[in-house]
Coordinates of C-alpha atoms and ligand atoms in Angstrom, one line a residue:
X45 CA 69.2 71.4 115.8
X46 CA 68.6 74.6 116.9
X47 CA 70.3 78.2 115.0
X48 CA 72.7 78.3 117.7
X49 CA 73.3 74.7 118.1
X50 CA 74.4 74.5 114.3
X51 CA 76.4 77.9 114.1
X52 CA 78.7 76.7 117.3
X53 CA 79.4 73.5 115.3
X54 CA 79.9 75.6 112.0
X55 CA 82.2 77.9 114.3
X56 CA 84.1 75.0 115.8
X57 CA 84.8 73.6 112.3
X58 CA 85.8 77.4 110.4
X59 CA 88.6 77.3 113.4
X60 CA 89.6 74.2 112.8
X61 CA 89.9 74.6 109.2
X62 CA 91.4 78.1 109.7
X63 CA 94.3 76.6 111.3
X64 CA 95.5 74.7 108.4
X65 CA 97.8 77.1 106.5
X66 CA 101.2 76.7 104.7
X67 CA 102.2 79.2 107.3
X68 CA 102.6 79.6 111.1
X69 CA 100.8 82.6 112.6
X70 CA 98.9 83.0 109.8
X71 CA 96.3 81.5 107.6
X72 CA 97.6 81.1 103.9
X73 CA 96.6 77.9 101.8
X74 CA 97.1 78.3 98.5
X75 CA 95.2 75.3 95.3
X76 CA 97.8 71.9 95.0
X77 CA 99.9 72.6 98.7
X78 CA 100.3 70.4 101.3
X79 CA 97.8 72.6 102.7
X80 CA 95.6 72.0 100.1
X81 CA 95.4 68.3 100.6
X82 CA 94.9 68.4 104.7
X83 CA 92.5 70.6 104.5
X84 CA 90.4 68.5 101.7
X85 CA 91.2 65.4 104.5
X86 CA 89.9 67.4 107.2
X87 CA 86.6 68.6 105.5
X88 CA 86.0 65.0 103.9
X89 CA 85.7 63.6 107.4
X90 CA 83.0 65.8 108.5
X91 CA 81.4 65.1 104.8
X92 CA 81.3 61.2 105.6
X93 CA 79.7 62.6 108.8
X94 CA 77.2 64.4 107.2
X95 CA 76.2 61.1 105.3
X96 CA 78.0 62.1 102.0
X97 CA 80.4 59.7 99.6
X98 CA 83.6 62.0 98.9
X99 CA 85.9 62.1 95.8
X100 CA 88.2 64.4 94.7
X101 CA 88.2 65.1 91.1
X102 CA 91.0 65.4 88.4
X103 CA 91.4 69.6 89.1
X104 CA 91.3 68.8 92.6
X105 CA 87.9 70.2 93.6
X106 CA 86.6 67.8 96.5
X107 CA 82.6 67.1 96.0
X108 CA 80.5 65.0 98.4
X109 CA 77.7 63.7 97.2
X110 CA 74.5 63.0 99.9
X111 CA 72.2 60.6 97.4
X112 CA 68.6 61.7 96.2
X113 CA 65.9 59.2 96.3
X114 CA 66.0 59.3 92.7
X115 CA 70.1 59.4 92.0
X116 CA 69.5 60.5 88.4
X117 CA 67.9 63.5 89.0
X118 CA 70.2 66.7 88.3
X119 CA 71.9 67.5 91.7
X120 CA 71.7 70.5 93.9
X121 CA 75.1 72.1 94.5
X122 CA 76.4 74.1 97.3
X123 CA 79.4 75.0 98.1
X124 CA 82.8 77.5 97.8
X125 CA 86.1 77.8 97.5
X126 CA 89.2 76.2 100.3
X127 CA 91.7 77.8 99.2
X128 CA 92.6 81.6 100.7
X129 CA 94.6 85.1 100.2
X130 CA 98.0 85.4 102.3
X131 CA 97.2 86.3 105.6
X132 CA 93.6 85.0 105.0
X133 CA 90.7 85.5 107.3
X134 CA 89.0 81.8 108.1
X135 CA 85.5 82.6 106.9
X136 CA 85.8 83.6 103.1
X137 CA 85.6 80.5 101.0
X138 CA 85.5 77.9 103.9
X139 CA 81.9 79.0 105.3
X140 CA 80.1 78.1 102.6
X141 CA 81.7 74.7 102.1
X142 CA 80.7 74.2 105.6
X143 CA 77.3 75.7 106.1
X144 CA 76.7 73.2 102.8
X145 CA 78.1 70.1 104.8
X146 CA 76.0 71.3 107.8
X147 CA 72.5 71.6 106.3
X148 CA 72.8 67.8 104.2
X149 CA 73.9 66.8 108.1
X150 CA 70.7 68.1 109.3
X151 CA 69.1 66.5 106.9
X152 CA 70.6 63.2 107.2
X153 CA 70.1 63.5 110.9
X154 CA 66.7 63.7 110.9
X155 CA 67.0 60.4 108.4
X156 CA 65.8 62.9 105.4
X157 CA 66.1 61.6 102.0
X158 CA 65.6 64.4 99.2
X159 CA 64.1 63.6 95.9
X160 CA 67.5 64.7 94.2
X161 CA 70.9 64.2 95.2
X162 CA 72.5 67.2 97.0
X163 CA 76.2 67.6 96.9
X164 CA 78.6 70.4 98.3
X165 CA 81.8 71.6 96.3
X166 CA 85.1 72.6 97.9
X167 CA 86.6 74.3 95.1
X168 CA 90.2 73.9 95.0
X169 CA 91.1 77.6 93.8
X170 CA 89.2 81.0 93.4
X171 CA 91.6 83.6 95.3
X172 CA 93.9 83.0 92.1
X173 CA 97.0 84.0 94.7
X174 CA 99.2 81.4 93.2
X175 CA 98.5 81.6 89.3
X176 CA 96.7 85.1 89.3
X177 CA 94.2 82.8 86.6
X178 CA 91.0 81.7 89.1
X179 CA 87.8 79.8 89.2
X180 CA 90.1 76.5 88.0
X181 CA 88.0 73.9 90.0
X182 CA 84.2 75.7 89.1
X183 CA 85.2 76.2 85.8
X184 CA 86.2 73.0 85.3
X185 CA 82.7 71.4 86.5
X186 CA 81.4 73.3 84.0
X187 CA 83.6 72.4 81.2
X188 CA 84.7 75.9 80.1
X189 CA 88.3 75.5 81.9
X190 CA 90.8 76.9 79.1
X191 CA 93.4 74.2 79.0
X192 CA 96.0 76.7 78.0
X193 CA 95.6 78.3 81.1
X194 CA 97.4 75.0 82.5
X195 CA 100.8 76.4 81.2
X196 CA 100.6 79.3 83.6
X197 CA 103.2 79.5 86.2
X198 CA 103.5 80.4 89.8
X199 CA 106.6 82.7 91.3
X200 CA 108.7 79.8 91.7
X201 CA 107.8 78.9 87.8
X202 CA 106.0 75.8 88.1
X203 CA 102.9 75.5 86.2
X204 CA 99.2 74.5 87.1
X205 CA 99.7 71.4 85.5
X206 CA 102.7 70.6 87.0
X207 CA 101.7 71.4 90.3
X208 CA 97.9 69.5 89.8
X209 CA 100.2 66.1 88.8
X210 CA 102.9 66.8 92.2
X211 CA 98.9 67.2 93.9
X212 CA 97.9 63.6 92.5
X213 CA 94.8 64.8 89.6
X214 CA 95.1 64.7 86.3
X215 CA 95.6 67.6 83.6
X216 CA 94.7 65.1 81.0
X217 CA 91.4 64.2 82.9
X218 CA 90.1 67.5 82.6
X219 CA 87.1 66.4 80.6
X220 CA 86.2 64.2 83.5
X221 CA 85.7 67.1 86.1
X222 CA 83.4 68.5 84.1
X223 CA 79.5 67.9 84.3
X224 CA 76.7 67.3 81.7
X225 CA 74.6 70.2 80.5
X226 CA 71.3 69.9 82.4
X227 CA 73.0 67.9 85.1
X228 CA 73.3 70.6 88.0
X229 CA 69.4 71.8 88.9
X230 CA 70.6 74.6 90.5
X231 CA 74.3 76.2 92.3
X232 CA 73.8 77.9 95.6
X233 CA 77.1 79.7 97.4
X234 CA 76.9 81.1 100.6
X235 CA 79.7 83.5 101.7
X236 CA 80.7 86.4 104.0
X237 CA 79.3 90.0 102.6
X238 CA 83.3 91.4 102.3
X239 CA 81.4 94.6 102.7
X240 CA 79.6 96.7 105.4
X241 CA 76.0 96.4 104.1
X242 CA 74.4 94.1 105.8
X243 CA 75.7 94.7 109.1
X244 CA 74.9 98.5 108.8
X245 CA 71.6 97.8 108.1
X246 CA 71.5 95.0 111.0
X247 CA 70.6 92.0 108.5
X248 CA 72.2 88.4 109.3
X249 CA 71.8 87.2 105.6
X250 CA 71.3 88.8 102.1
X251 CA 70.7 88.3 98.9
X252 CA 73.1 88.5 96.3
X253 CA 71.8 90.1 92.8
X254 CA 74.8 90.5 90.6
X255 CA 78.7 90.5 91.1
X256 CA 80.9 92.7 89.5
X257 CA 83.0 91.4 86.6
X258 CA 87.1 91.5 87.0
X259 CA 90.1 91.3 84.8
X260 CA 94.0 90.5 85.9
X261 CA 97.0 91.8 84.3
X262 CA 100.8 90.8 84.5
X263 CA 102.9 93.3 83.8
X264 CA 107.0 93.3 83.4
X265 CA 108.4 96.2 83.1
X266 CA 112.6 96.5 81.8
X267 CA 115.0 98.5 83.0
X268 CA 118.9 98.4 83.5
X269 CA 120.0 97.4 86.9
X270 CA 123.0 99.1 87.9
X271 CA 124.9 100.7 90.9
X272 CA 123.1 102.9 92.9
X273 CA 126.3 105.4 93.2
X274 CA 127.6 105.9 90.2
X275 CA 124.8 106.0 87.4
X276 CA 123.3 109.9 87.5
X277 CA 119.9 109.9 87.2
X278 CA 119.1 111.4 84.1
X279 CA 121.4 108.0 82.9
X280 CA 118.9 105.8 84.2
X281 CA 116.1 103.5 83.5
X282 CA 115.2 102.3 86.2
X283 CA 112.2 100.0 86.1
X284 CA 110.4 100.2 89.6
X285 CA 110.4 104.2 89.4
X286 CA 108.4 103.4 86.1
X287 CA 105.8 100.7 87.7
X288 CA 105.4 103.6 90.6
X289 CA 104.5 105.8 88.2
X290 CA 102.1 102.7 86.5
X291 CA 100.4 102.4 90.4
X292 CA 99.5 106.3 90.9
X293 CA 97.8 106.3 87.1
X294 CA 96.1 103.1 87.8
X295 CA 94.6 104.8 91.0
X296 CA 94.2 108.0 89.1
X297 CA 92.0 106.5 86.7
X298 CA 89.6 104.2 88.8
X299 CA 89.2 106.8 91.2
X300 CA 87.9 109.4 88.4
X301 CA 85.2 106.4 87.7
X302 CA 82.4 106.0 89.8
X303 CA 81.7 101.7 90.4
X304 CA 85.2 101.5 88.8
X305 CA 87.8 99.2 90.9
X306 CA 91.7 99.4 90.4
X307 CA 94.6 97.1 92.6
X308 CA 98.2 97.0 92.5
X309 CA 98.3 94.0 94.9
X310 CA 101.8 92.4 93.8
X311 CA 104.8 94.2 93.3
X312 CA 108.4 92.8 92.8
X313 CA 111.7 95.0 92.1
X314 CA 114.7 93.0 91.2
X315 CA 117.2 91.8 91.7
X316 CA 116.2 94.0 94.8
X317 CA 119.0 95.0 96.4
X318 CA 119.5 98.4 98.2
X319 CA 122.6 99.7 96.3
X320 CA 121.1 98.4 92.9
X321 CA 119.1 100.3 90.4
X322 CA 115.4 97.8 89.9
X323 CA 116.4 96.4 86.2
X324 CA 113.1 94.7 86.5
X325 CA 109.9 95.5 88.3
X326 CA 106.4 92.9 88.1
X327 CA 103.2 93.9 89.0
X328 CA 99.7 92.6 89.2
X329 CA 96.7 94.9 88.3
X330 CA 93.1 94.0 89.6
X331 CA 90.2 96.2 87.4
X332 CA 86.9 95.4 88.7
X333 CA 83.5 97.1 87.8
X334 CA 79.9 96.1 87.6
X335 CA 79.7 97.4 83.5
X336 CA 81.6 94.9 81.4
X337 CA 81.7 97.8 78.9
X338 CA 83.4 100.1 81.7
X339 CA 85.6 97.8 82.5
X340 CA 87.4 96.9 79.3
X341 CA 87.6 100.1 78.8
X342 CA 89.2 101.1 81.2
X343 CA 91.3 98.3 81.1
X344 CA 92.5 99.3 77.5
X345 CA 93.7 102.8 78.8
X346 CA 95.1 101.3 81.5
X347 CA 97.2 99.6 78.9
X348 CA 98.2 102.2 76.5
X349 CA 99.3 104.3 79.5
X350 CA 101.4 101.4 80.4
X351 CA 102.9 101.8 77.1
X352 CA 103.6 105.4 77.4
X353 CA 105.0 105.6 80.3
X354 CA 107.5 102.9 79.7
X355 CA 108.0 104.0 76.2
X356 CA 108.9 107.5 77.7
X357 CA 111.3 105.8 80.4
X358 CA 112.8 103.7 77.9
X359 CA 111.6 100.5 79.2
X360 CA 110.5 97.6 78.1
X361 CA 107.3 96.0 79.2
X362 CA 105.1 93.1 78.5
X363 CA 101.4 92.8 79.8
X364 CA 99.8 89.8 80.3
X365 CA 96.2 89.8 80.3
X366 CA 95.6 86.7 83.1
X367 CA 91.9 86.5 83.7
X368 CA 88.9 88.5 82.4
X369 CA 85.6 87.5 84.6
X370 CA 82.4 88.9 82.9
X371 CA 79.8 90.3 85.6
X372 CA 77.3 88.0 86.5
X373 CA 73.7 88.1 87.4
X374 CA 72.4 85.8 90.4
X375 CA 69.5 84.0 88.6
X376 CA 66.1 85.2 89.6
X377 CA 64.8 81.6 90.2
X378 CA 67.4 81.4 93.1
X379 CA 66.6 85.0 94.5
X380 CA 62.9 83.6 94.3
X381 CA 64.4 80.5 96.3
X382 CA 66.5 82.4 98.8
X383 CA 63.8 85.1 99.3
X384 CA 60.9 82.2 100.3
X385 CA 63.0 80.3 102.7
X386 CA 64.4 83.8 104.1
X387 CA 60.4 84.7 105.2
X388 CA 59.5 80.8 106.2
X389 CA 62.3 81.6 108.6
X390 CA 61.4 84.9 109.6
X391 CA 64.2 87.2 108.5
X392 CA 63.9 90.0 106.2
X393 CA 64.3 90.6 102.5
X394 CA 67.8 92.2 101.7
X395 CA 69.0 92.6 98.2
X396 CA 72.5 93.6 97.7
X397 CA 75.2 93.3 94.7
X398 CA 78.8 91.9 95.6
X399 CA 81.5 93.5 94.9
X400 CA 84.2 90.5 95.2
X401 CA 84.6 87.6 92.9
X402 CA 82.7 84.2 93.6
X403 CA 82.7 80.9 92.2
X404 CA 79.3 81.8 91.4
X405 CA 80.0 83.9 88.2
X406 CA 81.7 80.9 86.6
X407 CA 78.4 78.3 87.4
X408 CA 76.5 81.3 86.0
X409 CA 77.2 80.1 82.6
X410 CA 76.2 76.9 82.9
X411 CA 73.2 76.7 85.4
X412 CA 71.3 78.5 87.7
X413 CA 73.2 80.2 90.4
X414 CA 72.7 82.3 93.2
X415 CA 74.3 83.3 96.4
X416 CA 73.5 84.0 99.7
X417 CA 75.7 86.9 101.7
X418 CA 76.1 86.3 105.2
X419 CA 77.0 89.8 107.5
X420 CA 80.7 90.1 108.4
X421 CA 82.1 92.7 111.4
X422 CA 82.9 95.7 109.9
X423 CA 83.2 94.1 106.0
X424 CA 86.8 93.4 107.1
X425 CA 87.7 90.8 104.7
X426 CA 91.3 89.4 103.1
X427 CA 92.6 90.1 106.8
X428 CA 92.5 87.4 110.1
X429 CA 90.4 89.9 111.2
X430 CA 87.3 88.6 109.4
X431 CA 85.1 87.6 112.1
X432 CA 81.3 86.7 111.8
X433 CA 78.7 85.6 114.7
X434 CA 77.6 82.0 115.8
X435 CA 74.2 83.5 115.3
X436 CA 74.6 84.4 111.6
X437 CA 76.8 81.3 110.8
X438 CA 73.5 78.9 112.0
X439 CA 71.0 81.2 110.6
X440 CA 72.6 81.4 107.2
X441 CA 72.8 76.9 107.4
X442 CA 68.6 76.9 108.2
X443 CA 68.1 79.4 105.2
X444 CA 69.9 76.9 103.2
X445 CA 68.4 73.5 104.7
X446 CA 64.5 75.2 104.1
X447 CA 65.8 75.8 100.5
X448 CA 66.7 71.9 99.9
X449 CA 63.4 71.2 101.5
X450 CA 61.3 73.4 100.0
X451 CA 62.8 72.2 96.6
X452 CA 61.9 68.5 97.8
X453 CA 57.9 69.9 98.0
X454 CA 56.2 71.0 95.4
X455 CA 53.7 72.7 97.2
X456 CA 56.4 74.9 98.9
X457 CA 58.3 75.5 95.9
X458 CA 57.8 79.0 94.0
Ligands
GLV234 C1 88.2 87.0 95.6 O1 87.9 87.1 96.8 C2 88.3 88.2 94.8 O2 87.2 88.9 94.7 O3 89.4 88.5 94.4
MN235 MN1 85.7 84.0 98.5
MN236 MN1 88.5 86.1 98.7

């Protein structure tokens, strides 16, 4: 099939995909939904397509399997995440599920059997919108999924494992997700850059070196509610005017940090009424940075100013620390892979770092991972506005069917 011939099919199927959401007018799908579950359906047809078995295991991560000649062999992974952001673009997550699917149809088209089995993971939850934990379904493959994390609720207070049991897996099965050491050859994830890199410097496809590491924090800060009319100020605690002054100190600090990240995504006053004094505000902080060592501390700052300033406002406040990702490197062996099959195909050698999270940094631990970035308009990403090129979508599936076939021949194989 030609570049163009397998990008319009890629394109058809990342609209198709897009369109299941938990919302009208707007693409939101959030891990153990309704959502969830149609779009696994959806993407399992075109799997059995593609000449793959399908199951869906206990965290809810769907893997199809397309059989090696030798079905013992330690399988070759693709894949990425199906879950999204609110008001989610179509391509982060869902195009490298795809582009996976595409490549073993290829292959299975042209009745090619590989030496190893090949299978492509749709990871049920990597945004972390719902739980603010992430990386669930990877971690669980690779058998470092916390099981305390389980207890962690959503807004509307139901817990993962209450919402994975309501989806039909298994909390208690956990074990059973999760592979043998030595068992995965190698992970590859392809994705949209999020960033402006590669389309500045007019590249379809890159290669990713490193991604930054992340941590999460809950925070609750108390107040008093009260009326709005008859409480002077200088009576007051009110607990919003406190997390606004949490916001500008957390933007203070990254932006006096070079590489240093900082997000208030989330922010909730209650009991959020005009003529009421916040008694409570929530918000989520996002700390990102390529240094673990910059990070954390940062991070611990971040916290004692927390502290202070609702010490000095007479609030209370709790901070959860939900998620601490450690930056990962790509491994060298899949650069090597990527950058082979990127000159067998003509295209140029780009190296660049990610900035956003992947599923990647979780297989990191546990075998060798890489990733392949694929150029996006304008880096516009975590908006509808994502957008990505037929061209790009089928170049960045040949990259990835020349590295299954390259691995399948020694003599190709550096
Ligand atoms: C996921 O896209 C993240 O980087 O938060
Ligand atoms: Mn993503
Ligand atoms: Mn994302």
């Amino acid at each position: 099939m030609s570049t163009a011939a397998l990008g319009q099919v890629l394109m058809a199927r990342l609209d198709q995909l897009g369109r299941i959401s938990a919302d009208d007018g707007r693409l939101n799908r959030q891990p153990f939904t309704p959502a969830h579950r149609a779009a696994i359906d959806l993407v399992r047809t075109w799997m059995h397509e593609a000449g793959m078995t399908t199951r869906v295991d206990p965290i809810g991560n769907l893997i199809g399997r397309y059989e090696g000649a030798d079905p013992s062999a330690p399988v070759m992974m693709l894949g990425s995440h199906i879950d999204t952001v609110v008001d989610a673009g179509r391509y982060d997550g869902p195009l490298g599920i795809l582009v996976g699917v595409a490549a073993v149809g290829a292959l299975n088209e042209a009745g090619e059997r590989l030496p190893f089995p090949v299978e492509v993971a749709a990871f049920c939850d990597e945004e972390g919108v719902r739980f603010s934990t992430t990386f669930l379904g990877s971690k669980a493959i690779c058998g470092t999924l916390d099981p305390a994390v389980l207890e962690i609720r959503d807004r509307d207070g139901i817990s993962i494992a209450q919402a994975l049991v309501a989806f039909g897996g298994d909390p208690t099965r956990l074990a059973e997700a999760a592979y043998a050491p030595g068992s995965i050859r190698a992970f590859l994830e392809v994705h949209i850059e999020q960033g402006p890199v590669l389309e500045a410097e007019d590249r379809a496809v890159g290669i990713v070196t490193a991604i930054q590491g992340q941590s999460r924090l809950a925070v609750v800060l108390d107040g008093m509610a009260g009326h709005a009319g008859t409480v002077p100020m200088a009576h007051r605690r009110d607990a919003l005017a406190g997390a606004a002054e949490v916001i500008l100190f957390v933007e203070r600090r990254c932006a006096a940090t070079p590489d240093l990240v900082g997000t208030v995504g989330r922010i909730d006053a209650q009991p959020g009424a005009v003529n009421v004094i916040p008694g409570r505000a929530l918000l989520t902080l996002d700390i990102r940075a390529p240094n673990d060592g910059l990070r954390s501390s940062a991070v611990e700052e971040i916290v004692q100013a927390i502290r202070r300033i609702a010490a000095a406002r007479g609030l209370g406040c709790t901070i959860g620390r939900e998620h601490d990702q450690p930056a990962a490197t790509c491994a060298p062996r899949l650069q090597r892979w990527l950058a082979q099959a990127l000159r067998a195909e003509g295209l140029p050698v780009k190296y660049l770092s990610s900035g956003a999270g992947h599923d990647t940094m979780a297989m990191a631990g546990f075998c060798p991972a890489g990733m392949l970035f694929v150029r996006c308009k304008g880096g516009i990403s975590h908006n509808p506005l994502e957008s990505i090129t037929i061209d790009d979508a089928g170049t960045a599936a040949r990259v990835v069917l020349r590295v299954l076939r390259d691995l399948a021949d020694p003599k190709a194989r550096t």
